[in-house]
Coordinates of C-alpha atoms and ligand atoms in Angstrom, one line a residue:
X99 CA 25.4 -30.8 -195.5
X100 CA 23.5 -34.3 -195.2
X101 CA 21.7 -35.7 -198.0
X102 CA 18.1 -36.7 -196.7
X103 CA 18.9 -40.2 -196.7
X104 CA 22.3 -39.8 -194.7
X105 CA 19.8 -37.7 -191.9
X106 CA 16.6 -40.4 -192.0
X107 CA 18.2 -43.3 -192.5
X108 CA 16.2 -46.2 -193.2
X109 CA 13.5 -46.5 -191.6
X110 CA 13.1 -43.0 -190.0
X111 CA 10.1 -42.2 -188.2
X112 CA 8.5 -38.8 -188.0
X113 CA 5.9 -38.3 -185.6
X114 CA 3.1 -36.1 -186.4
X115 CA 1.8 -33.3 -184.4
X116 CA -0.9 -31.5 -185.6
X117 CA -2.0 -28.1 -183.8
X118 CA -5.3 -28.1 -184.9
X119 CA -8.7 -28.4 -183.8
X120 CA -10.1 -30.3 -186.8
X121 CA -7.8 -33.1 -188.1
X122 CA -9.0 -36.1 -189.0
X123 CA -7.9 -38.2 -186.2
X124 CA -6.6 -36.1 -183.8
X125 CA -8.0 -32.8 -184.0
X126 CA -7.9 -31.0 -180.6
X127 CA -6.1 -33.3 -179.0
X128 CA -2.4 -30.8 -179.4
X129 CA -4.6 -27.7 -180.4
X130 CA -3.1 -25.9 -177.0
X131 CA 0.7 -25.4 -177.7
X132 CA 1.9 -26.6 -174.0
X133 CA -0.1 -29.8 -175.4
X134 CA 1.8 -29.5 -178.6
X135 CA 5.3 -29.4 -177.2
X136 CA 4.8 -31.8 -174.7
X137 CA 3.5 -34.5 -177.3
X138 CA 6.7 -33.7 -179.7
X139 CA 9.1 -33.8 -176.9
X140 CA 7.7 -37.3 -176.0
X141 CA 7.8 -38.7 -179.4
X142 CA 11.4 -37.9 -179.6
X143 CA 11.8 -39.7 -176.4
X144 CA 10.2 -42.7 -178.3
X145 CA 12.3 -43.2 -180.9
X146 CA 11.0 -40.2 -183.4
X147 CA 13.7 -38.9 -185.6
X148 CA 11.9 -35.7 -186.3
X149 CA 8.2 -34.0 -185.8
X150 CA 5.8 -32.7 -188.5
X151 CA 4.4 -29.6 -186.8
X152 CA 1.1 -28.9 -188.8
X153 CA -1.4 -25.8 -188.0
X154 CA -3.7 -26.8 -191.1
X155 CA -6.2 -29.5 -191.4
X156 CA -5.4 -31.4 -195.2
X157 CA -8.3 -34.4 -193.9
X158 CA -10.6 -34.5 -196.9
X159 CA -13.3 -31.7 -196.8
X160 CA -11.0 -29.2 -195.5
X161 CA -11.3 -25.7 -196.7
X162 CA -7.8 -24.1 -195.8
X163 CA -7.0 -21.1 -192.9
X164 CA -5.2 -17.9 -193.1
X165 CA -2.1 -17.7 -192.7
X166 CA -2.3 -15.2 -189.3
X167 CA -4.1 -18.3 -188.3
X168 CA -1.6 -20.9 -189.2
X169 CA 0.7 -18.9 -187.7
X170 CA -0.8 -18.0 -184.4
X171 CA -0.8 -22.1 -183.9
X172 CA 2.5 -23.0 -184.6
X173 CA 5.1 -20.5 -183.8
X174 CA 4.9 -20.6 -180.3
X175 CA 5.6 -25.0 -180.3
X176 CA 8.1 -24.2 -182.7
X177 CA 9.8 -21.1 -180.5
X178 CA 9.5 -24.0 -177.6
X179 CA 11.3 -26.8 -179.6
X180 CA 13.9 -24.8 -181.1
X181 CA 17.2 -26.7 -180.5
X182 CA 15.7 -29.2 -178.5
X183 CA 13.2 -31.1 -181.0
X184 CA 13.9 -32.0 -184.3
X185 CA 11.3 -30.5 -186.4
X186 CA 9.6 -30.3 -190.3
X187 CA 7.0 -27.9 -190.6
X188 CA 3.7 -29.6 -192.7
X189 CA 2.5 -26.2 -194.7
X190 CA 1.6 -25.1 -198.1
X191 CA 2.5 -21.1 -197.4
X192 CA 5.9 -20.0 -197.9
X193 CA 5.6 -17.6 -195.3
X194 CA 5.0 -20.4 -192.9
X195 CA 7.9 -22.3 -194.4
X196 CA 10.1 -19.0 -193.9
X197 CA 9.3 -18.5 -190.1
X198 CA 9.3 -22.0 -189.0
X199 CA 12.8 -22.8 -190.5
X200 CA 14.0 -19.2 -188.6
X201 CA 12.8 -21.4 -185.8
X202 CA 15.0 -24.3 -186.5
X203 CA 12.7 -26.1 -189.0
X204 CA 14.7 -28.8 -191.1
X205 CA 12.3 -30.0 -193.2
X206 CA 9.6 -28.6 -195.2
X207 CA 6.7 -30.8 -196.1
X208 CA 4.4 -29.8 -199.0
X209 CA 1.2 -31.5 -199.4
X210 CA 1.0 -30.0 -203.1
X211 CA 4.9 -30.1 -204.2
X212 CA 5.6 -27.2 -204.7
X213 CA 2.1 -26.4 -206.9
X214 CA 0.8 -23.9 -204.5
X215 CA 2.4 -21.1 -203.1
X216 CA 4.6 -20.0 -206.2
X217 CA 7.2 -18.2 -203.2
X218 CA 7.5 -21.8 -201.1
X219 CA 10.6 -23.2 -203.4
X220 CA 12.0 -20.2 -203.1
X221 CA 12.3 -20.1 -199.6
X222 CA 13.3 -23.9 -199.1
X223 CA 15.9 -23.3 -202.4
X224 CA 17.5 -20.3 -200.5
X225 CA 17.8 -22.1 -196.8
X226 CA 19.0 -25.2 -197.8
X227 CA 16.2 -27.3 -195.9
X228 CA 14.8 -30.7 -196.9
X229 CA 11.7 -30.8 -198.6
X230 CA 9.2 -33.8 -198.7
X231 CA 7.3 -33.5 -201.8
X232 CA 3.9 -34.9 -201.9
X233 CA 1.6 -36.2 -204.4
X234 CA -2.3 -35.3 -204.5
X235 CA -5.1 -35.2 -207.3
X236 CA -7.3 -32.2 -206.5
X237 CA -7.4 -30.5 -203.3
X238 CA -8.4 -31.1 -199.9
X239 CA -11.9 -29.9 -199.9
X240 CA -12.6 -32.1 -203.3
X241 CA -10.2 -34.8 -203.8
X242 CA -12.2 -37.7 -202.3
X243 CA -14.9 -36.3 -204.8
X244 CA -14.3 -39.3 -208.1
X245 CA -10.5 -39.9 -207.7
X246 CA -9.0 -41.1 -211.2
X247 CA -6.7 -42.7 -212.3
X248 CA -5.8 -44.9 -215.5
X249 CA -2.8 -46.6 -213.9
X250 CA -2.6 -45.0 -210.3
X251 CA 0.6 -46.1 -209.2
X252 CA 2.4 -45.4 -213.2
X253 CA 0.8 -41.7 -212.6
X254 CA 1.8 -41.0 -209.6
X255 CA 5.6 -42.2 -209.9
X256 CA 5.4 -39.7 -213.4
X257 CA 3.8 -36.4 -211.5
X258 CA 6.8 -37.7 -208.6
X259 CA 9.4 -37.5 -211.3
X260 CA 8.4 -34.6 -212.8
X261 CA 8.1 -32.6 -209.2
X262 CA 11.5 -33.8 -208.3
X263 CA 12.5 -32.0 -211.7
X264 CA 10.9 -28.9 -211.2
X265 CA 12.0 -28.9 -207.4
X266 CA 15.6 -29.6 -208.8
X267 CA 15.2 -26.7 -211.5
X268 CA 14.1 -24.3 -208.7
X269 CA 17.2 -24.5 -207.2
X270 CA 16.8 -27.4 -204.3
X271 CA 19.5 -30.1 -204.5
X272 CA 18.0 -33.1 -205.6
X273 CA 19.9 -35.1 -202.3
X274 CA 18.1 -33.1 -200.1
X275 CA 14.2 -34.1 -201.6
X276 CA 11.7 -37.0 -200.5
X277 CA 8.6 -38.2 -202.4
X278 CA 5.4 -39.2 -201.0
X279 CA 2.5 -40.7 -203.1
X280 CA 0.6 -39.4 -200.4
X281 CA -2.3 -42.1 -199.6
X282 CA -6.0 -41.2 -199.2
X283 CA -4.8 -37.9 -201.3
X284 CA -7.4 -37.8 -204.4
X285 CA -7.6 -42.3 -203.6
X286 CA -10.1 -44.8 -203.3
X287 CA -9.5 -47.6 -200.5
X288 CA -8.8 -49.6 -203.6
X289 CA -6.4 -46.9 -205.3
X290 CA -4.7 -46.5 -201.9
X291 CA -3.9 -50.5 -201.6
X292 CA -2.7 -50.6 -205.0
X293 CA -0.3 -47.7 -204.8
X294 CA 1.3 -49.3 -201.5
X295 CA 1.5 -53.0 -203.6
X296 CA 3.1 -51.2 -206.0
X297 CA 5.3 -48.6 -203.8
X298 CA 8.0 -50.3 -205.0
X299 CA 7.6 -48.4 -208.6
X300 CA 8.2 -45.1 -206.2
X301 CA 11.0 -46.0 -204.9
X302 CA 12.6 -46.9 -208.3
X303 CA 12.8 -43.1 -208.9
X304 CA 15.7 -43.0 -206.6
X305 CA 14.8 -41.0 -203.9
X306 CA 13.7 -41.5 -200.3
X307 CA 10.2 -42.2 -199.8
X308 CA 8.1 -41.0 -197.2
X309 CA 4.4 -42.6 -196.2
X310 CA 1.9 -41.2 -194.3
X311 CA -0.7 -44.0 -194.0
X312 CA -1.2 -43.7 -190.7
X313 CA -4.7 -44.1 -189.4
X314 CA -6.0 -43.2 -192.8
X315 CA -9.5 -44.3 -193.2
X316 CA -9.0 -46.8 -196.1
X317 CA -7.5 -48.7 -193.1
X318 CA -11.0 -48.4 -191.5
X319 CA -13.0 -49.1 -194.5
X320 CA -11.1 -52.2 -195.4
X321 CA -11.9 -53.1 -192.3
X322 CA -15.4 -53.6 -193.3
X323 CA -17.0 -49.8 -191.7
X324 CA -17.8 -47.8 -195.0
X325 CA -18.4 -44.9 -193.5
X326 CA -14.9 -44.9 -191.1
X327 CA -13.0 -41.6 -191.3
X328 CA -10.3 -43.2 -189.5
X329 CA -8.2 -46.8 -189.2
X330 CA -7.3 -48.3 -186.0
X331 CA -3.2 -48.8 -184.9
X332 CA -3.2 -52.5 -185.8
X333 CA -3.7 -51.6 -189.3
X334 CA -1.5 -48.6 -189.3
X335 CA 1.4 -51.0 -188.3
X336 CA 0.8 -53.4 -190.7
X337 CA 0.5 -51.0 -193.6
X338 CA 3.9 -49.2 -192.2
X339 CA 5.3 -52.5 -192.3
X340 CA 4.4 -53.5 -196.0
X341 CA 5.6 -50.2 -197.0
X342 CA 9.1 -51.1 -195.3
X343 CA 9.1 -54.3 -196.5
X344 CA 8.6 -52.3 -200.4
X345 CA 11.8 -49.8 -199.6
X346 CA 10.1 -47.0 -197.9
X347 CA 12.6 -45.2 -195.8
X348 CA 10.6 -42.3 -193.6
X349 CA 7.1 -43.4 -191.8
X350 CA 4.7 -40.4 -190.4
X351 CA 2.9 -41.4 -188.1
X352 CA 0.6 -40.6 -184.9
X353 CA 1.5 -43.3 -182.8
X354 CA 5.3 -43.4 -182.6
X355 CA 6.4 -45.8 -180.2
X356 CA 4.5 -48.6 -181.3
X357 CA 5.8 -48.4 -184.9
X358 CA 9.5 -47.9 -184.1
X359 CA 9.3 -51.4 -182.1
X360 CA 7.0 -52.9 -185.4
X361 CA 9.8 -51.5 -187.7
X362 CA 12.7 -52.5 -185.0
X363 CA 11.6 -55.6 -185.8
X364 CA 10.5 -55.3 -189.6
X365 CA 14.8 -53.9 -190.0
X366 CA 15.9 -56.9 -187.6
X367 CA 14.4 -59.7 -190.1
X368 CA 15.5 -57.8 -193.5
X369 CA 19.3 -57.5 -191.7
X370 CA 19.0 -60.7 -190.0
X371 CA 21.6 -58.9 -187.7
X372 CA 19.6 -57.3 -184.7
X373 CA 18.3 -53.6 -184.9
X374 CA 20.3 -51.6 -187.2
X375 CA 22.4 -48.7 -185.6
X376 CA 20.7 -45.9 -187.4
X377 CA 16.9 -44.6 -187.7
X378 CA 15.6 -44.6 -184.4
X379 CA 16.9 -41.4 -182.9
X380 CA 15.3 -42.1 -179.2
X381 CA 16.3 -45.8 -179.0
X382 CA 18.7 -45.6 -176.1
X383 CA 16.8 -43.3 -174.8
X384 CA 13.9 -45.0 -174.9
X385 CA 15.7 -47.6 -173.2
X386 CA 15.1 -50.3 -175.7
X387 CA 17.8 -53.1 -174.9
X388 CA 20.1 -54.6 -178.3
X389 CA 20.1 -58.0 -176.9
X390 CA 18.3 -61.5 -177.3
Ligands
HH2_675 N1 -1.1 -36.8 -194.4 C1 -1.7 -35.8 -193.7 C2 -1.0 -34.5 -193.6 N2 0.2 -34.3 -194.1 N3 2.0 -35.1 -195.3 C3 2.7 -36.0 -196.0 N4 3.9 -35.8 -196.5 N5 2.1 -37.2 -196.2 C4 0.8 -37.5 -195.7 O1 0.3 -38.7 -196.0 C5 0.2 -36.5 -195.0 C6 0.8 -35.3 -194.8 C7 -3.0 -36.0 -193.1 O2 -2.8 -36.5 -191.8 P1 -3.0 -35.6 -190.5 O3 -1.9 -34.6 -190.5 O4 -3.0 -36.5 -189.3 O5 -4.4 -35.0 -190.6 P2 -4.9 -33.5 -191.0 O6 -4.4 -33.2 -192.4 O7 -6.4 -33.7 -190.9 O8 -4.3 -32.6 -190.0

């Protein structure tokens, strides 16, 4: 079986589709399956190695739904997908976990790694998918609250490490395991541009790293709007790109084609050869020429 670097090479992007009504910057907008499916088959088509199907809101504030809910909202894109879409499934319940990879679900991406449902290790241990393990302080509904930290980026590549080792212990190869620091998770704007300086003490452990910065609102607040609960696509890019530039290797994001042409180009200058071969699963597809 592929390691997780052999199947997201460098950069990998994963385009996110959330079927909800309430996320933070797209809530609604794939809350009807047909929707859903439609937005996932076109991000493949634009160079999206995989999709994060999500039926649960994580924006800060959030308090959670059931899981009959979380269901209800994302079997049926994943019953459409299956074999057709590459997909991870963005959940904290095992039981979500369990149906979506019947469904074909490769990855599993856990906003609390592996600290909240005690069955969800299980259940990515025993069906050999990938799991992207994320970090957070707090939870959703208070994590935004007083984030702190005495050295945010030392911490967070400790609590990585340690995850990794309990993931590892629980019976998931360590070759088939991301990390994400997970920005604007329990982080100030300042905390959040700090950790993504400093990625590169993340990517030390050895593992793949994943980044969702992607509209986050410290992009927005940096900006100069204090109150901005999202951050535009100019500033998405650029933060995608510094995290590239720092050894990042998967990039979820809402707006896929414009980042795989920002990281086409961010992989051109660091090879000096052209676009790589690898990463962009839709590229010829897409119909993105190699030459000039
Ligand atoms: N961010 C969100 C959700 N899931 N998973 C990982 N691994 N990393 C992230 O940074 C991350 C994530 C929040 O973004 P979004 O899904 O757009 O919003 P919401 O949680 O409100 O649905």
């Amino acid at each position: 079986m592929a390691s997780i670097e052999e199947r997201f090479p460098r950069a990998s992007v994963m385009g996110v589709v959330n079927v909800t009504p309430d996320s933070f910057s797209d809530g609604g907008v794939n809350f009807n399956a047909a929707d859903a499916i439609a937005a996932a088959r076109q991000m493949v088509d634009e160079g999206a190695a995989i999709v994060d199907v999500g039926g649960e809101s994580t924006r800060p504030g959030s308090a959670g739904v059931t899981l009959d809910e979380e269901l209800r909202r994302v079997v049926p894109v994943l019953e459409a997908l299956q074999g057709e879409v590459p997909v991870s499934i963005d959940t904290t319940k095992a039981e979500v976990a369990r149906r979506a990879i019947e469904l074909g679900a490769e990855l599993v991406n856990d906003v609390t790694a592996l600290r909240g449902d005690q069955e969800l290790a299980e259940v990515v241990a025993s069906s050999g998918a990938y799991l992207c393990s994320m970090h957070m302080q707090g939870d959703p509904r208070t994590m935004q609250l007083d984030p702190t930290y005495g050295d945010v980026a030392g911490e967070i590549a400790a609590f990585l490490e340690a995850r990794l080792r309990f993931a590892v212990d629980a019976g998931i190869p360590e070759e088939r395991i991301c990390l994400d620091p997970g920005f604007g998770f329990g982080k100030t704007v300042e905390q959040n541009f700090e950790l993504l300086r400093r990625l590169g003490e993340i990517v030390t452990l050895g593992r793949p790293v994943l980044v969702g910065i992607s509209r986050k609102r410290s992009l927005g607040r940096i900006l100069g709007d204090p109150e901005a609960t999202t951050g535009p696509l100019p500033a998405s890019i650029a933060a995608a790109v510094e995290a590239y530039e720092r050894g990042a290797t998967i990039f979820r994001v809402h707006d896929v084609r414009e980042h795989v042409e920002a990281l086409t180009i961010a992989m051109a200058v660091e090879t000096a050869s052209g676009p790589a071969e690898p990463g962009f699963a839709g590229r010829e597809r897409a119909g993105q020429g190699r030459e000039g």
